[in-house]
Short mmCIF file of C-alpha atoms in Angstrom, two decimals:
data_model
loop_
_atom_site.label_atom_id
_atom_site.label_comp_id
_atom_site.label_asym_id
_atom_site.label_seq_id
_atom_site.Cartn_x
_atom_site.Cartn_y
_atom_site.Cartn_z
CA UNK A 1 20.54 -26.26 7.07
CA UNK A 2 18.02 -23.94 8.76
CA UNK A 3 16.14 -24.66 11.94
CA UNK A 4 12.94 -23.17 10.57
CA UNK A 5 12.93 -25.31 7.42
CA UNK A 6 13.66 -28.39 9.53
CA UNK A 7 10.80 -27.51 11.87
CA UNK A 8 8.37 -27.21 8.94
CA UNK A 9 9.45 -30.59 7.56
CA UNK A 10 9.10 -32.31 10.93
CA UNK A 11 5.57 -30.95 11.34
CA UNK A 12 4.63 -32.27 7.88
CA UNK A 13 6.21 -35.65 8.59
CA UNK A 14 4.50 -35.96 11.98
CA UNK A 15 1.20 -35.31 10.28
CA UNK A 16 1.77 -38.13 7.77
CA UNK A 17 2.86 -40.57 10.47
CA UNK A 18 0.09 -39.41 12.81
CA UNK A 19 2.47 -38.93 15.73
CA UNK A 20 3.24 -35.92 17.97
CA UNK A 21 6.01 -33.68 16.64
CA UNK A 22 7.98 -34.26 19.86
CA UNK A 23 8.50 -37.90 18.89
CA UNK A 24 10.45 -36.75 15.83
CA UNK A 25 12.69 -34.30 17.70
CA UNK A 26 15.68 -36.60 17.12
CA UNK A 27 15.46 -35.74 13.40
CA UNK A 28 16.26 -32.05 13.98
CA UNK A 29 19.92 -32.71 13.14
CA UNK A 30 19.02 -33.65 9.55
CA UNK A 31 19.03 -31.26 6.62
CA UNK A 32 15.57 -30.07 5.48
CA UNK A 33 16.06 -31.49 1.99
CA UNK A 34 16.87 -34.92 3.45
CA UNK A 35 13.74 -34.74 5.58
CA UNK A 36 11.71 -33.76 2.54
CA UNK A 37 13.01 -36.73 0.55
CA UNK A 38 12.30 -39.02 3.51
CA UNK A 39 8.74 -37.65 3.72
CA UNK A 40 8.11 -38.40 0.05
CA UNK A 41 9.60 -41.88 0.52
CA UNK A 42 7.16 -42.50 3.39
CA UNK A 43 4.28 -41.39 1.15
CA UNK A 44 5.37 -43.81 -1.55
CA UNK A 45 5.72 -46.61 1.00
CA UNK A 46 2.22 -46.01 2.34
CA UNK A 47 0.85 -46.00 -1.20
CA UNK A 48 2.70 -49.17 -2.21
CA UNK A 49 1.57 -51.17 0.85
CA UNK A 50 -1.95 -51.45 -0.57
CA UNK A 51 -1.17 -50.72 -4.20
CA UNK A 52 -3.16 -53.67 -5.60
CA UNK A 53 -6.21 -52.76 -3.53
CA UNK A 54 -6.18 -49.12 -4.62
CA UNK A 55 -5.53 -50.03 -8.25
CA UNK A 56 -8.47 -52.47 -8.14
CA UNK A 57 -10.74 -49.78 -6.68
CA UNK A 58 -9.58 -47.31 -9.34
CA UNK A 59 -10.58 -49.84 -12.02
CA UNK A 60 -14.06 -50.05 -10.53
CA UNK A 61 -14.33 -46.25 -10.36
CA UNK A 62 -13.41 -46.02 -14.05
CA UNK A 63 -15.83 -48.81 -15.01
CA UNK A 64 -18.89 -47.68 -13.05
CA UNK A 65 -21.21 -44.94 -14.36
CA UNK A 66 -19.90 -41.55 -13.30
CA UNK A 67 -22.85 -40.77 -11.01
CA UNK A 68 -22.27 -43.95 -9.01
CA UNK A 69 -18.57 -43.15 -8.59
CA UNK A 70 -19.47 -39.67 -7.39
CA UNK A 71 -22.02 -41.13 -4.95
CA UNK A 72 -19.39 -43.52 -3.60
CA UNK A 73 -16.88 -40.74 -3.05
CA UNK A 74 -19.43 -38.49 -1.38
CA UNK A 75 -20.98 -41.01 0.97
CA UNK A 76 -18.95 -44.20 1.39
CA UNK A 77 -15.23 -43.84 0.68
CA UNK A 78 -12.92 -42.28 3.26
CA UNK A 79 -10.93 -39.24 2.04
CA UNK A 80 -7.67 -41.17 2.49
CA UNK A 81 -8.94 -43.99 0.26
CA UNK A 82 -10.08 -41.53 -2.42
CA UNK A 83 -6.66 -39.82 -2.37
CA UNK A 84 -4.93 -43.16 -2.92
CA UNK A 85 -7.34 -44.18 -5.71
CA UNK A 86 -6.62 -40.87 -7.46
CA UNK A 87 -3.03 -42.03 -7.98
CA UNK A 88 -4.30 -44.63 -10.47
CA UNK A 89 -6.86 -42.46 -12.26
CA UNK A 90 -6.17 -40.22 -15.23
CA UNK A 91 -6.33 -36.49 -14.54
CA UNK A 92 -9.45 -36.19 -16.67
CA UNK A 93 -11.19 -39.00 -14.78
CA UNK A 94 -10.30 -37.41 -11.45
CA UNK A 95 -11.60 -34.05 -12.61
CA UNK A 96 -14.89 -35.47 -13.91
CA UNK A 97 -15.53 -36.67 -10.37
CA UNK A 98 -14.04 -33.66 -8.55
CA UNK A 99 -16.14 -31.08 -10.39
CA UNK A 100 -19.28 -32.61 -8.85
CA UNK A 101 -17.94 -32.72 -5.30
CA UNK A 102 -18.53 -30.00 -2.71
CA UNK A 103 -15.51 -27.96 -1.63
CA UNK A 104 -15.61 -29.54 1.84
CA UNK A 105 -15.22 -33.04 0.38
CA UNK A 106 -12.34 -32.03 -1.92
CA UNK A 107 -10.64 -30.27 1.00
CA UNK A 108 -10.85 -33.47 3.06
CA UNK A 109 -9.32 -35.47 0.19
CA UNK A 110 -6.59 -32.85 -0.36
CA UNK A 111 -5.24 -33.50 3.14
CA UNK A 112 -4.03 -36.94 1.96
CA UNK A 113 -3.34 -36.19 -1.70
CA UNK A 114 0.27 -36.42 -2.82
CA UNK A 115 1.06 -32.88 -4.05
CA UNK A 116 3.31 -34.25 -6.79
CA UNK A 117 0.23 -35.85 -8.38
CA UNK A 118 -2.05 -32.85 -8.02
CA UNK A 119 -0.45 -30.27 -10.33
CA UNK A 120 -2.37 -31.33 -13.45
CA UNK A 121 -5.63 -31.69 -11.54
CA UNK A 122 -5.31 -28.15 -10.19
CA UNK A 123 -4.98 -26.86 -13.75
CA UNK A 124 -8.44 -28.34 -14.49
CA UNK A 125 -10.11 -26.68 -11.49
CA UNK A 126 -11.55 -23.19 -11.85
CA UNK A 127 -10.33 -20.31 -9.72
CA UNK A 128 -13.73 -20.32 -8.03
CA UNK A 129 -13.34 -23.98 -7.04
CA UNK A 130 -9.81 -23.43 -5.75
CA UNK A 131 -10.78 -20.42 -3.64
CA UNK A 132 -13.77 -22.33 -2.24
CA UNK A 133 -11.52 -25.23 -1.23
CA UNK A 134 -9.02 -22.79 0.29
CA UNK A 135 -11.79 -21.15 2.29
CA UNK A 136 -12.77 -24.52 3.78
CA UNK A 137 -9.15 -25.28 4.71
CA UNK A 138 -8.79 -21.80 6.24
CA UNK A 139 -11.83 -22.40 8.42
CA UNK A 140 -10.23 -25.67 9.53
CA UNK A 141 -6.91 -23.87 10.17
CA UNK A 142 -5.22 -26.43 7.94
CA UNK A 143 -2.26 -24.34 6.78
CA UNK A 144 -0.13 -27.39 6.01
CA UNK A 145 -2.46 -28.55 3.25
CA UNK A 146 -2.84 -25.05 1.79
CA UNK A 147 0.93 -24.61 1.78
CA UNK A 148 1.41 -27.91 -0.05
CA UNK A 149 -0.73 -26.82 -2.99
CA UNK A 150 -0.11 -23.06 -3.13
CA UNK A 151 3.23 -23.70 -4.83
CA UNK A 152 1.40 -25.22 -7.81
CA UNK A 153 -0.88 -22.26 -8.51
CA UNK A 154 -0.34 -19.68 -11.22
CA UNK A 155 0.31 -16.09 -10.13
CA UNK A 156 -3.19 -15.06 -11.20
CA UNK A 157 -4.88 -17.78 -9.13
CA UNK A 158 -2.45 -17.21 -6.27
CA UNK A 159 -3.49 -13.56 -6.16
CA UNK A 160 -7.16 -14.53 -5.89
CA UNK A 161 -6.35 -17.02 -3.14
CA UNK A 162 -4.33 -14.39 -1.25
CA UNK A 163 -7.30 -12.03 -1.32
CA UNK A 164 -9.51 -14.45 0.61
CA UNK A 165 -6.80 -14.89 3.26
CA UNK A 166 -7.74 -11.79 5.21
CA UNK A 167 -5.31 -12.10 8.13
CA UNK A 168 -1.60 -11.54 7.64
CA UNK A 169 -1.00 -14.09 10.40
CA UNK A 170 -2.70 -16.73 8.23
CA UNK A 171 -0.54 -15.73 5.25
CA UNK A 172 2.57 -16.29 7.37
CA UNK A 173 1.33 -19.72 8.43
CA UNK A 174 0.71 -20.70 4.80
CA UNK A 175 4.11 -19.39 3.66
CA UNK A 176 5.80 -21.45 6.38
CA UNK A 177 4.52 -24.69 4.85
CA UNK A 178 4.89 -23.90 1.15
CA UNK A 179 6.71 -26.77 -0.58
CA UNK A 180 8.58 -24.67 -3.14
CA UNK A 181 10.63 -21.83 -1.70
CA UNK A 182 10.60 -20.10 -5.10
CA UNK A 183 6.82 -19.83 -4.87
CA UNK A 184 7.15 -17.77 -1.69
CA UNK A 185 8.68 -15.06 -3.88
CA UNK A 186 5.56 -15.16 -6.06
CA UNK A 187 3.36 -14.91 -2.96
CA UNK A 188 5.26 -11.85 -1.76
CA UNK A 189 5.09 -10.23 -5.21
CA UNK A 190 1.31 -10.62 -5.56
CA UNK A 191 0.64 -9.11 -2.14
CA UNK A 192 0.21 -5.35 -1.73
CA UNK A 193 3.09 -3.68 0.10
CA UNK A 194 0.87 -2.70 3.03
CA UNK A 195 0.09 -6.37 3.71
CA UNK A 196 3.78 -7.20 3.81
CA UNK A 197 4.33 -4.34 6.26
CA UNK A 198 1.50 -5.61 8.47
CA UNK A 199 3.03 -9.09 8.39
CA UNK A 200 6.41 -7.71 9.48
CA UNK A 201 4.83 -5.71 12.30
CA UNK A 202 3.46 -8.92 13.81
CA UNK A 203 6.92 -9.53 15.19
CA UNK A 204 6.54 -6.52 17.47
CA UNK A 205 3.22 -7.67 18.92
CA UNK A 206 3.71 -9.66 22.16
CA UNK A 207 0.20 -11.08 21.79
CA UNK A 208 1.36 -12.87 18.63
CA UNK A 209 4.70 -14.12 19.97
CA UNK A 210 4.11 -17.65 18.64
CA UNK A 211 3.99 -16.22 15.11
CA UNK A 212 7.30 -14.37 15.32
CA UNK A 213 9.32 -17.33 13.99
CA UNK A 214 6.98 -17.46 10.98
CA UNK A 215 7.96 -13.87 10.12
CA UNK A 216 11.62 -14.86 10.38
CA UNK A 217 10.90 -17.89 8.20
CA UNK A 218 9.38 -15.69 5.51
CA UNK A 219 12.50 -13.50 5.50
CA UNK A 220 14.89 -16.46 5.41
CA UNK A 221 13.07 -18.49 2.74
CA UNK A 222 12.87 -15.82 0.03
CA UNK A 223 15.47 -15.10 -2.66
CA UNK A 224 18.46 -12.77 -2.26
CA UNK A 225 16.77 -9.75 -3.85
CA UNK A 226 13.66 -10.09 -1.73
CA UNK A 227 15.73 -10.67 1.40
CA UNK A 228 17.20 -7.22 0.88
CA UNK A 229 13.83 -5.68 0.02
CA UNK A 230 11.98 -7.13 3.02
CA UNK A 231 14.96 -6.64 5.33
CA UNK A 232 15.21 -2.98 4.39
CA UNK A 233 11.44 -2.68 4.81
CA UNK A 234 11.77 -4.11 8.33
CA UNK A 235 14.51 -1.58 9.13
CA UNK A 236 12.20 1.21 7.95
CA UNK A 237 9.71 0.16 10.64
CA UNK A 238 12.20 1.38 13.22
CA UNK A 239 14.37 0.13 16.07
CA UNK A 240 11.54 -1.51 18.10
CA UNK A 241 10.77 -3.92 15.23
CA UNK A 242 14.44 -4.80 14.69
CA UNK A 243 14.91 -5.29 18.43
CA UNK A 244 11.93 -7.64 18.42
CA UNK A 245 13.48 -9.59 15.53
CA UNK A 246 16.76 -9.84 17.45
CA UNK A 247 14.89 -10.93 20.58
CA UNK A 248 12.93 -13.63 18.74
CA UNK A 249 16.03 -14.85 16.92
CA UNK A 250 17.99 -15.09 20.17
CA UNK A 251 15.20 -16.73 22.20
CA UNK A 252 14.53 -19.34 19.52
CA UNK A 253 18.22 -19.67 18.50
CA UNK A 254 17.57 -18.91 14.83
CA UNK A 255 20.77 -17.04 13.96
CA UNK A 256 21.65 -19.57 11.27
CA UNK A 257 18.44 -18.45 9.53
CA UNK A 258 18.87 -14.72 10.09
CA UNK A 259 22.59 -14.15 9.46
CA UNK A 260 22.18 -14.58 5.66
CA UNK A 261 19.26 -12.14 5.77
CA UNK A 262 21.28 -9.43 7.54
CA UNK A 263 24.18 -10.00 5.12
CA UNK A 264 21.79 -9.27 2.22
CA UNK A 265 20.66 -5.87 3.53
CA UNK A 266 21.61 -2.60 1.87
CA UNK A 267 24.69 -0.85 3.28
CA UNK A 268 22.58 1.68 5.20
CA UNK A 269 20.39 -1.03 6.73
CA UNK A 270 23.39 -3.20 7.66
CA UNK A 271 25.06 -0.25 9.36
CA UNK A 272 21.85 0.42 11.32
CA UNK A 273 21.37 -3.18 12.43
CA UNK A 274 25.03 -3.98 13.16
CA UNK A 275 25.33 -1.10 15.62
CA UNK A 276 22.14 -1.51 17.61
CA UNK A 277 22.76 -1.81 21.38
CA UNK A 278 21.04 -5.21 21.33
CA UNK A 279 23.84 -6.58 19.13
CA UNK A 280 26.45 -5.57 21.67
CA UNK A 281 25.09 -7.87 24.35
CA UNK A 282 27.63 -10.58 25.11
CA UNK A 283 25.17 -13.50 25.12
CA UNK A 284 23.75 -12.47 21.74
CA UNK A 285 27.18 -12.04 20.14
CA UNK A 286 28.19 -15.45 21.51
CA UNK A 287 25.11 -17.05 19.96
CA UNK A 288 25.78 -15.36 16.62
CA UNK A 289 29.44 -16.43 16.57
CA UNK A 290 28.55 -20.02 17.50
CA UNK A 291 25.90 -20.16 14.75
CA UNK A 292 28.31 -18.70 12.18
CA UNK A 293 30.90 -21.34 13.02
CA UNK A 294 28.50 -24.28 13.32
CA UNK A 295 26.72 -23.53 10.04
CA UNK A 296 29.67 -22.27 7.98
CA UNK A 297 28.34 -18.71 7.80
CA UNK A 298 31.56 -16.79 8.40
CA UNK A 299 31.43 -15.20 4.96
CA UNK A 300 28.09 -13.62 5.93
CA UNK A 301 29.27 -12.85 9.44
CA UNK A 302 32.32 -10.91 8.23
CA UNK A 303 30.11 -8.78 5.99
CA UNK A 304 28.09 -7.80 9.07
CA UNK A 305 31.12 -7.28 11.34
CA UNK A 306 32.51 -4.92 8.71
CA UNK A 307 29.75 -2.46 9.70
CA UNK A 308 30.19 -2.89 13.46
CA UNK A 309 31.81 -0.22 15.58
CA UNK A 310 34.42 -0.76 18.29
CA UNK A 311 32.26 -2.00 21.17
CA UNK A 312 30.52 -4.64 19.05
CA UNK A 313 33.82 -5.73 17.49
CA UNK A 314 35.31 -6.18 20.96
CA UNK A 315 32.41 -8.47 21.85
CA UNK A 316 32.91 -10.47 18.63
CA UNK A 317 36.65 -10.87 19.32
CA UNK A 318 35.93 -12.04 22.87
CA UNK A 319 33.36 -14.59 21.68
CA UNK A 320 35.70 -15.97 19.00
CA UNK A 321 38.55 -16.27 21.49
CA UNK A 322 36.41 -18.58 23.64
CA UNK A 323 35.99 -21.16 20.85
CA UNK A 324 38.65 -23.70 19.88
CA UNK A 325 41.36 -23.02 17.31
CA UNK A 326 39.37 -24.55 14.46
CA UNK A 327 37.17 -21.44 14.32
CA UNK A 328 40.23 -19.41 13.32
CA UNK A 329 40.77 -21.67 10.30
CA UNK A 330 37.14 -21.12 9.28
CA UNK A 331 37.47 -17.34 9.59
CA UNK A 332 40.69 -17.28 7.58
CA UNK A 333 39.08 -19.27 4.78
CA UNK A 334 36.00 -17.01 4.74
CA UNK A 335 38.27 -13.95 4.66
CA UNK A 336 40.03 -15.39 1.62
CA UNK A 337 36.72 -16.07 -0.15
CA UNK A 338 35.24 -12.61 0.50
CA UNK A 339 38.47 -10.58 0.63
CA UNK A 340 37.47 -9.34 4.07
CA UNK A 341 40.99 -9.25 5.44
CA UNK A 342 40.91 -5.78 7.02
CA UNK A 343 37.92 -6.50 9.25
CA UNK A 344 39.38 -9.92 10.10
CA UNK A 345 42.70 -8.39 11.16
CA UNK A 346 40.89 -5.75 13.20
CA UNK A 347 39.10 -8.52 15.10
CA UNK A 348 42.35 -10.47 15.51
CA UNK A 349 44.17 -7.53 17.11
CA UNK A 350 41.50 -7.38 19.82
CA UNK A 351 42.10 -11.00 20.88
CA UNK A 352 44.44 -12.20 23.65
CA UNK A 353 48.09 -12.59 22.65
CA UNK A 354 47.96 -16.39 22.51
CA UNK A 355 45.00 -16.24 20.10
CA UNK A 356 46.82 -13.67 17.96
CA UNK A 357 49.75 -16.06 17.66
CA UNK A 358 47.42 -18.88 16.64
CA UNK A 359 45.94 -16.61 13.97
CA UNK A 360 49.41 -15.66 12.75
CA UNK A 361 50.42 -19.32 12.49
CA UNK A 362 47.27 -20.14 10.49
CA UNK A 363 47.85 -17.17 8.20
CA UNK A 364 51.44 -18.27 7.61
CA UNK A 365 50.07 -21.44 6.04
CA UNK A 366 47.84 -19.44 3.69
CA UNK A 367 50.46 -16.85 2.81
CA UNK A 368 52.93 -19.41 1.53
CA UNK A 369 50.43 -20.27 -1.24
CA UNK A 370 49.55 -16.70 -2.27
CA UNK A 371 50.87 -14.62 -5.13
CA UNK A 372 53.54 -12.01 -4.21
CA UNK A 373 51.12 -9.06 -4.37
CA UNK A 374 48.58 -10.62 -2.00
CA UNK A 375 51.38 -11.86 0.26
CA UNK A 376 52.76 -8.32 0.55
CA UNK A 377 49.25 -6.95 1.23
CA UNK A 378 48.65 -9.37 4.11
CA UNK A 379 52.15 -8.85 5.48
CA UNK A 380 51.47 -5.11 5.56
CA UNK A 381 48.19 -5.67 7.40
CA UNK A 382 49.94 -7.85 9.99
CA UNK A 383 52.30 -4.97 10.73
CA UNK A 384 49.58 -2.30 10.66
CA UNK A 385 47.34 -4.16 13.10
CA UNK A 386 50.33 -5.34 15.17
CA UNK A 387 49.27 -8.98 15.16
CA UNK A 388 51.66 -10.91 17.39
CA UNK A 389 53.96 -13.31 15.58
CA UNK A 390 53.40 -17.05 15.83
CA UNK A 391 56.93 -17.24 17.29
CA UNK A 392 56.71 -16.35 20.97
CA UNK A 393 58.81 -13.35 21.94
CA UNK A 394 59.35 -12.08 18.40
#
């Protein structure tokens, strides 16, 4: 679960229910995919409540001469009603009406149109029509609606749409609400590199502080390969940009989103980030450790700690020692998955004696199930790092 994805889903759901986002704050504990499914269920419920009425209206629209239907849509029917009628029209019938409507009218209808029903209709519209509709929505600052439909566009059309979005801040807003995370990769690929750099530099601009989480969202939503590419690109912008990312992540408590990004960076970039002075601050390390434990991100965390130098590792050990014993079980399991035993033992040796003994006792349980070679390897590490035995006084 990521806080940013949950936030995007809550904003979309609040829009459908026509309530302030704050009223849905209790849903922040849910996974984004569960919220997405709930949102679609609400859409279906709203559609089914007046299904017979909308189906009856759709029959009339199909029966009437086309020019009368177009006149109705333009002058009498509310956009919400038109969007619900469209559910019961064939794609061709919908298009024969849509092609005669001004972009402003289609944009108003799109606000209420179920995106799952719009894919075929979008394939009928010309690039010119789509860019005109996008322009209207941009003027209305309706990034939620643009994001819903961007994921259904071909790369060629997406590139044309991206060209009319002149501000990188607007691109970030759109990306935040895109339905399909895979399509964000396409959006990044069709954009020139200099636009991506400008988008990343927003996070260093105090005047655009409200947009900083949207930059982090872009980095956390994209695929593994692009995480590394954009993460390395951010590192190339220098320490001030990375410090701003750390600041935003800490202030908004978004470490569960950013830890996987840092773990994807190239070795050089990870070494740079892991040893910044900002990542040696006690309160930041505590937040990172808590997020890693709460969100089962120890495998990523250990990759990052592997690049940390002594002072940062001391802070990590101190933060871990302040959490209950269960965290040690999580770390041991992550170490087993990623074979990160050396860095784990180095952190263990920096903990208080009682915590070292807890670690030793937990490891004893793992070691009894290991093959002789791995058992000998871990036993050697216990001696090398002088981890105190689980038996007091030994």
